[in-house]
Every structure is written in C-alpha cells, then in structure tokens.
PDB file of C-alpha atoms in Angstrom:
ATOM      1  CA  UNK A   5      -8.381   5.260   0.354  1.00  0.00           C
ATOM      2  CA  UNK A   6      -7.902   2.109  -1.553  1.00  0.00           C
ATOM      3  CA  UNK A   7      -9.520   2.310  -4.738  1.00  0.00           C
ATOM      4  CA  UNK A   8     -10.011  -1.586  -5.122  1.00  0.00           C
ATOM      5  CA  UNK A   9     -10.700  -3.451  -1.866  1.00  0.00           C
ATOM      6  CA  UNK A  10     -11.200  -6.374  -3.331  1.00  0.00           C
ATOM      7  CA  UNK A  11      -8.489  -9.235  -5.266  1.00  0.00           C
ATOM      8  CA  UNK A  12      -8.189 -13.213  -5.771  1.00  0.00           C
ATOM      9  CA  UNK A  13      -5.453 -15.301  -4.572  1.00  0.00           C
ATOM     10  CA  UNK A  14      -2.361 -15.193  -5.666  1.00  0.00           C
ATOM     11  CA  UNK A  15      -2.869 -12.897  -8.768  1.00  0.00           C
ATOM     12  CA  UNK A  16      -1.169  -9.562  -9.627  1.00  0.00           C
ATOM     13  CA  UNK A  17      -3.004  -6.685  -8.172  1.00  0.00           C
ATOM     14  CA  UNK A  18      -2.722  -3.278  -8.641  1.00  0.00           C
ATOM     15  CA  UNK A  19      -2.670  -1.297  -5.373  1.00  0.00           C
ATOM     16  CA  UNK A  20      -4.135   2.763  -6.253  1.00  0.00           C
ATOM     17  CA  UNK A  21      -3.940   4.600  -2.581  1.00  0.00           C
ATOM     18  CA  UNK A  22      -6.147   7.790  -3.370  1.00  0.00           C
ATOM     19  CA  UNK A  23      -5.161  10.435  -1.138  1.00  0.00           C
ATOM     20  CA  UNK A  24      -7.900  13.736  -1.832  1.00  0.00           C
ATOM     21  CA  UNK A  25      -6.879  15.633   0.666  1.00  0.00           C
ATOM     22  CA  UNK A  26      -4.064  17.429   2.764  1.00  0.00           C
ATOM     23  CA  UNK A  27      -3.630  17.765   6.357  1.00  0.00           C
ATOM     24  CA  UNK A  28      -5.916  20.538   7.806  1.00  0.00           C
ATOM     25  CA  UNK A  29      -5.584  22.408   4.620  1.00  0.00           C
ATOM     26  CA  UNK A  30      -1.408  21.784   4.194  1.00  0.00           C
ATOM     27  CA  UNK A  31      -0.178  20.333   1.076  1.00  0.00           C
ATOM     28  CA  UNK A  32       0.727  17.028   1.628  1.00  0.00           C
ATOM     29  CA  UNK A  33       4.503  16.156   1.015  1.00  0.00           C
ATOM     30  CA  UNK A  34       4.807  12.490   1.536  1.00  0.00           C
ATOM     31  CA  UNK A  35       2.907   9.066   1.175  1.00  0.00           C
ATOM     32  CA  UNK A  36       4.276   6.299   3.192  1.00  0.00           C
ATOM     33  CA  UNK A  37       2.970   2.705   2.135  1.00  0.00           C
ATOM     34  CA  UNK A  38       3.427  -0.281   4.735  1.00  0.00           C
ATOM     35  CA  UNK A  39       3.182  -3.431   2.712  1.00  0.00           C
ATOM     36  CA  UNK A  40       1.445  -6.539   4.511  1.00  0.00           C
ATOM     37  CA  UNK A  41       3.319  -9.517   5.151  1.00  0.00           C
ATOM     38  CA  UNK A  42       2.395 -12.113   2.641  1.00  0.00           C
ATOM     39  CA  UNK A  43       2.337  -9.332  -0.816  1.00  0.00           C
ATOM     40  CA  UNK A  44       5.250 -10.274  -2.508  1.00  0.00           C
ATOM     41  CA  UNK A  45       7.378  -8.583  -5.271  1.00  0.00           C
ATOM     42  CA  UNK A  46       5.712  -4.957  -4.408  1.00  0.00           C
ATOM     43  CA  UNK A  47       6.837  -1.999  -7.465  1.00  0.00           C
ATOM     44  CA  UNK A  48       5.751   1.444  -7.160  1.00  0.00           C
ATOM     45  CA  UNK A  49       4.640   3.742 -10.152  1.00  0.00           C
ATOM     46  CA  UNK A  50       7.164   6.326 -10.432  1.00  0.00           C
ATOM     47  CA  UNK A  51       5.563  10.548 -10.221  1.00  0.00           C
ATOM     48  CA  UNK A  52       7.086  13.325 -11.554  1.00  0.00           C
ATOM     49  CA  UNK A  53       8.104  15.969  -9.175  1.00  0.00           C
ATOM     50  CA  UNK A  54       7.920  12.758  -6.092  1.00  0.00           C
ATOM     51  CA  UNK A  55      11.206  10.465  -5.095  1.00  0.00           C
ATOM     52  CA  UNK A  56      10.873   7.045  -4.478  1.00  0.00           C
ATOM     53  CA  UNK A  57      12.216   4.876  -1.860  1.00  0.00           C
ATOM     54  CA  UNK A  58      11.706   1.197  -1.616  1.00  0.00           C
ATOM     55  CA  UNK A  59      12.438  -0.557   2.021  1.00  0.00           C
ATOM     56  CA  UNK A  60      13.371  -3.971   2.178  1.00  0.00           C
ATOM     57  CA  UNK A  61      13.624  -6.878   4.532  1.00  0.00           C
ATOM     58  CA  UNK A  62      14.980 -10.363   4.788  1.00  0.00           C
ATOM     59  CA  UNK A  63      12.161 -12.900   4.277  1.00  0.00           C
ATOM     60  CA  UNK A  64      11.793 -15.174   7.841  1.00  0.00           C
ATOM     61  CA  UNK A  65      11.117 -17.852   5.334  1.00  0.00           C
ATOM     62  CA  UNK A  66      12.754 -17.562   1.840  1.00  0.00           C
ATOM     63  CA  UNK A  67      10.505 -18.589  -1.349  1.00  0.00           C
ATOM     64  CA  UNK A  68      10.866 -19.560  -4.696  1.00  0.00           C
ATOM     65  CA  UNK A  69       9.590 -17.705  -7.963  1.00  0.00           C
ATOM     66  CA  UNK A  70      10.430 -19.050 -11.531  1.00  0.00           C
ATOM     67  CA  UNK A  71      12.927 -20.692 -10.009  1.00  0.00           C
ATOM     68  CA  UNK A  72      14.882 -18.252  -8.408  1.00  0.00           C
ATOM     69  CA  UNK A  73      15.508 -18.336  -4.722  1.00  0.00           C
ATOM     70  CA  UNK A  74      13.752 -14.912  -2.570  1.00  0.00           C
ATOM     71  CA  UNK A  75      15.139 -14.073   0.371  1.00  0.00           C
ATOM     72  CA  UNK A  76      14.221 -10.322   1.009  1.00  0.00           C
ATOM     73  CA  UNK A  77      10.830  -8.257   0.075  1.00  0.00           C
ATOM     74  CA  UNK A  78       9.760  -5.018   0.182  1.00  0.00           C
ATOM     75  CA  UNK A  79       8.396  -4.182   3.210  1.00  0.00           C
ATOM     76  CA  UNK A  80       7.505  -0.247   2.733  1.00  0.00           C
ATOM     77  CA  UNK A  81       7.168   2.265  -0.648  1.00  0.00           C
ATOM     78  CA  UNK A  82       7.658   6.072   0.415  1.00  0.00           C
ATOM     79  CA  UNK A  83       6.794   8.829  -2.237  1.00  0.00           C
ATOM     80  CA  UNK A  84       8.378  12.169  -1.149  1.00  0.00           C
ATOM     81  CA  UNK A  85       7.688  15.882  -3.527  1.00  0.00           C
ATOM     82  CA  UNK A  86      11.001  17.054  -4.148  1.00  0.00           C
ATOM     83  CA  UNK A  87      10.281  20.471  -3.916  1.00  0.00           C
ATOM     84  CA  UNK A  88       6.976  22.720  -2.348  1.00  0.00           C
ATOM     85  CA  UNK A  89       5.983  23.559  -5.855  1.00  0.00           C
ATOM     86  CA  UNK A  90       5.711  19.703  -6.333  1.00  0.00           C
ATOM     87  CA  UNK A  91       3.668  19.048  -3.237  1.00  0.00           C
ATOM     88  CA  UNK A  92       0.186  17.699  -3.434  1.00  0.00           C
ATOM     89  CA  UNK A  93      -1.949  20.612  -2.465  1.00  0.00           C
ATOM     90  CA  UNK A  94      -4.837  20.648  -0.240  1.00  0.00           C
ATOM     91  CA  UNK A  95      -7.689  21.326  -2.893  1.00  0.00           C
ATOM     92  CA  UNK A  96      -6.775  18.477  -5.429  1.00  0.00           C
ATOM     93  CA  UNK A  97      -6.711  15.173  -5.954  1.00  0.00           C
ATOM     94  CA  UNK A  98      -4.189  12.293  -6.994  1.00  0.00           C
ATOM     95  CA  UNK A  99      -3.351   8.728  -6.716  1.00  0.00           C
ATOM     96  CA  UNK A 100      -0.033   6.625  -5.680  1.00  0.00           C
ATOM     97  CA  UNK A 101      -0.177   3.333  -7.655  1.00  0.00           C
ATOM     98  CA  UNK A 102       1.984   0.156  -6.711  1.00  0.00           C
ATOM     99  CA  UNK A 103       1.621  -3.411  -8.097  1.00  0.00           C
ATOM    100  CA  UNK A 104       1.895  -6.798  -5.983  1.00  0.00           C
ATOM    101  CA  UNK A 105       1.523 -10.434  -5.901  1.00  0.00           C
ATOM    102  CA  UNK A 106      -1.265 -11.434  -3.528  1.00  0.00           C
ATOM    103  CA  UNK A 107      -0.840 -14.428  -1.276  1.00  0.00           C
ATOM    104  CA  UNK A 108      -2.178 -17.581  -2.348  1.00  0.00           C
ATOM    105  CA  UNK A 109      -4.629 -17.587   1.062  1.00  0.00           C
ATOM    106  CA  UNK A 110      -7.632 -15.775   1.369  1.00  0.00           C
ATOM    107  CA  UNK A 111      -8.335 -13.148   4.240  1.00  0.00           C
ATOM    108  CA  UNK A 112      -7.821  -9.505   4.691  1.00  0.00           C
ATOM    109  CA  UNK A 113      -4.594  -7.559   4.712  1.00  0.00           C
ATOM    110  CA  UNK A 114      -4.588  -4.265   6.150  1.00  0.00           C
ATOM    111  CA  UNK A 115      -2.032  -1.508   4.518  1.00  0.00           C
ATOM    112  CA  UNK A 116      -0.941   0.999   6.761  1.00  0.00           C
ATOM    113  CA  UNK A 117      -0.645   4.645   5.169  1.00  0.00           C
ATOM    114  CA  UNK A 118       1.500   7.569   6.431  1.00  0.00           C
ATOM    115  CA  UNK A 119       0.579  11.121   5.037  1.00  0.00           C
ATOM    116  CA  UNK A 120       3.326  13.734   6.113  1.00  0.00           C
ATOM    117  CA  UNK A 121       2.435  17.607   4.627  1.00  0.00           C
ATOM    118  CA  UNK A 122       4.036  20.493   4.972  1.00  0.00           C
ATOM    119  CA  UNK A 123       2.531  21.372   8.798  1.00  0.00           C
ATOM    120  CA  UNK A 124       0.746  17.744  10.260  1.00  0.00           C
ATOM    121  CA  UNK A 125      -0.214  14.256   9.357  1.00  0.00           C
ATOM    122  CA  UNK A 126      -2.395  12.090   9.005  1.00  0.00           C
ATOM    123  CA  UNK A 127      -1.557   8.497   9.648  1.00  0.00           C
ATOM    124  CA  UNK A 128      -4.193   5.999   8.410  1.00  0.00           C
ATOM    125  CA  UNK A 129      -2.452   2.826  10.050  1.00  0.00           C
ATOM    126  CA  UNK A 130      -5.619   1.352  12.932  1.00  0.00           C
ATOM    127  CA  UNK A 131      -6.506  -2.674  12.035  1.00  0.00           C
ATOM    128  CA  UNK A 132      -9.188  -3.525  13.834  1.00  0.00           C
ATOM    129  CA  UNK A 133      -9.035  -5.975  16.989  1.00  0.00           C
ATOM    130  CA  UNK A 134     -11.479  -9.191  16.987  1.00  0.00           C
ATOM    131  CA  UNK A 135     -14.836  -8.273  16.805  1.00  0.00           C
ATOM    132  CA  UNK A 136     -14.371  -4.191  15.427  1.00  0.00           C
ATOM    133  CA  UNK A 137     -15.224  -2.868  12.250  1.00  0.00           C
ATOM    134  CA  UNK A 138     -12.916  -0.707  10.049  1.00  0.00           C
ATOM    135  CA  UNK A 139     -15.683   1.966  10.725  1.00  0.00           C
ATOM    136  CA  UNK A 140     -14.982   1.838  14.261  1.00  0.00           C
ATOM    137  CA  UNK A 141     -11.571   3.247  14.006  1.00  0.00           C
ATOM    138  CA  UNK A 142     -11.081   6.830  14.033  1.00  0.00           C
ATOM    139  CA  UNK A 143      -7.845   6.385  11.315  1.00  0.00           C
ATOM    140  CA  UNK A 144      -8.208   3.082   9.379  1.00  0.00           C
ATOM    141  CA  UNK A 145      -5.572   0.601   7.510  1.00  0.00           C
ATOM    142  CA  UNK A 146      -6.835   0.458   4.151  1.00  0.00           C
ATOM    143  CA  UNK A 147      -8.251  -2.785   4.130  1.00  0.00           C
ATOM    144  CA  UNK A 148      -7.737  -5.789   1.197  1.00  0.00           C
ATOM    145  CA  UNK A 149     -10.184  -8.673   0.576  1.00  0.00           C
ATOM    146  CA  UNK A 150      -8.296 -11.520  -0.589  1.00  0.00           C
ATOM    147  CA  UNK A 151     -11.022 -13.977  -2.302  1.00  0.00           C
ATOM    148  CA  UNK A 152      -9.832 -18.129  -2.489  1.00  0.00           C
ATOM    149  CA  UNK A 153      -9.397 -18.583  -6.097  1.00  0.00           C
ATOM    150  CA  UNK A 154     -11.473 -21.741  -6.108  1.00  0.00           C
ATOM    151  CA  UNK A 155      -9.026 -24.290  -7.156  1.00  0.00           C
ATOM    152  CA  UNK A 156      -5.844 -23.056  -7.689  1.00  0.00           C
ATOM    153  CA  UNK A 157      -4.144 -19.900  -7.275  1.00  0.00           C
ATOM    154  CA  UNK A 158      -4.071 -17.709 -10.524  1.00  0.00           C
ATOM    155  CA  UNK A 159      -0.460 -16.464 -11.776  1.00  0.00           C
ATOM    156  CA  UNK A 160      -0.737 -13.291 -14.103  1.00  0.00           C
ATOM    157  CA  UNK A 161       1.512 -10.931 -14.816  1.00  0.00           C
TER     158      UNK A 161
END
C-alpha cells in the first residue's frame, strides 16, 4: 500500500498510500492516515472532490526546527469524498500523497490505514509482535524502513 517502503534519516519523504481497491466491491469514501510517532511536520496533498482534515496533538517532548519552538504534531490526515459521485470506485485506482520529516534514528515505523466505503472497511492497521512478519498479518500497517544516514542526518526540503 505504500508505494516507497524505504527512506534515510531525517530527510523529507514523500508518503504515496495506494489504495486499488474498494471494500467488497463498494466505492471507497474515506482514507484515514495514522502518522507514527517520531514523523514530524506531516502535509497532505490536497484532491479534488476529497476534504481534508489534519489531527493534531501536543508533543510529550517539544522540539526545535529553524529555531522555532514545536510543541504539537500531526498525529492523523483523513481524506473524505464530498459527495458519492466523488467516491473512489471499486474498479479504479488512485493514490493519497502526504510529505514528512523522518526521524533522525533508523528502524521501522508502521502507518496505520483506515479505508471507510460506502457499505464496509477495510482497516490496514496490524504491526507485527517480536518475531512476526508483516506477511503474517491478515491486515498489515504499511511498513517504513528508516536507513541510518551514515554520519549525519540529511535536512532537505
């Protein structure tokens, strides 16, 4: 479901969520995106025809970025159709794009993904417990492989 499973530390990364398919043959209506703890400064692509929300939280432990105090994140990105005629239907394809900071350690983050359609769901949201696979799991997380940067963490924009 995640169309690049792989990113270094601490370096802008571009989250695409494919979704190809409804629920059972129902359009799908929504695409709820759980972002893991340590992303920071999460932005969704806007779609025509979708609504956005963006969920925040207050930080535990507040951090600095160009010199600016951060003391909430965003926690969750929800696209919603606004209409039927704008719901994904079951026969096609598209793609729900956010952008992130990765954290500066290396390891795996696991995004939880909510698909509501018009009749059922399908909630892709199972992290595997020590010693499973992701392809053990009837409905996985996608999964993120965040590779040490080798001597510093990289800052792009």
């Amino acid at each position: 479901m995640l169309e690049y499973q792989v990113a270094p530390a601490g370096a802008s990364y571009k989250a695409t969520f494919k979704v190809g398919h409804g629920c059972g043959g129902s359009p799908t209506r929504q695409i709820a995106v759980d972002i893991p703890a340590g992303m920071r400064g999460a932005r969704p692509m806007p779609k025509p025809g979708w609504t956005l929300d963006v969920q925040r939280e207050k930080l535990a432990q507040p951090t600095t970025s160009h010199g600016r105090s951060i003391t909430e994140d965003v926690v969750r990105i929800t696209w919603t159709a606004k209409t039927a005629e704008d719901m994904l239907p079951n026969a096609h394809y598209d793609e729900f794009v956010l952008v992130a900071t990765t954290p500066a350690q290396a390891g795996t983050l696991y995004w939880p993904v909510r698909q509501a359609c018009a009749e059922g769901r399908n909630d892709w949201v199972d992290v595997p417990a020590a010693g499973q696979k992701l392809s053990d799991l009837k409905s996985p997380a996608a999964a993120l492989e965040i590779l040490p940067t080798g001597g510093g963490a990289a800052h792009n924009h």
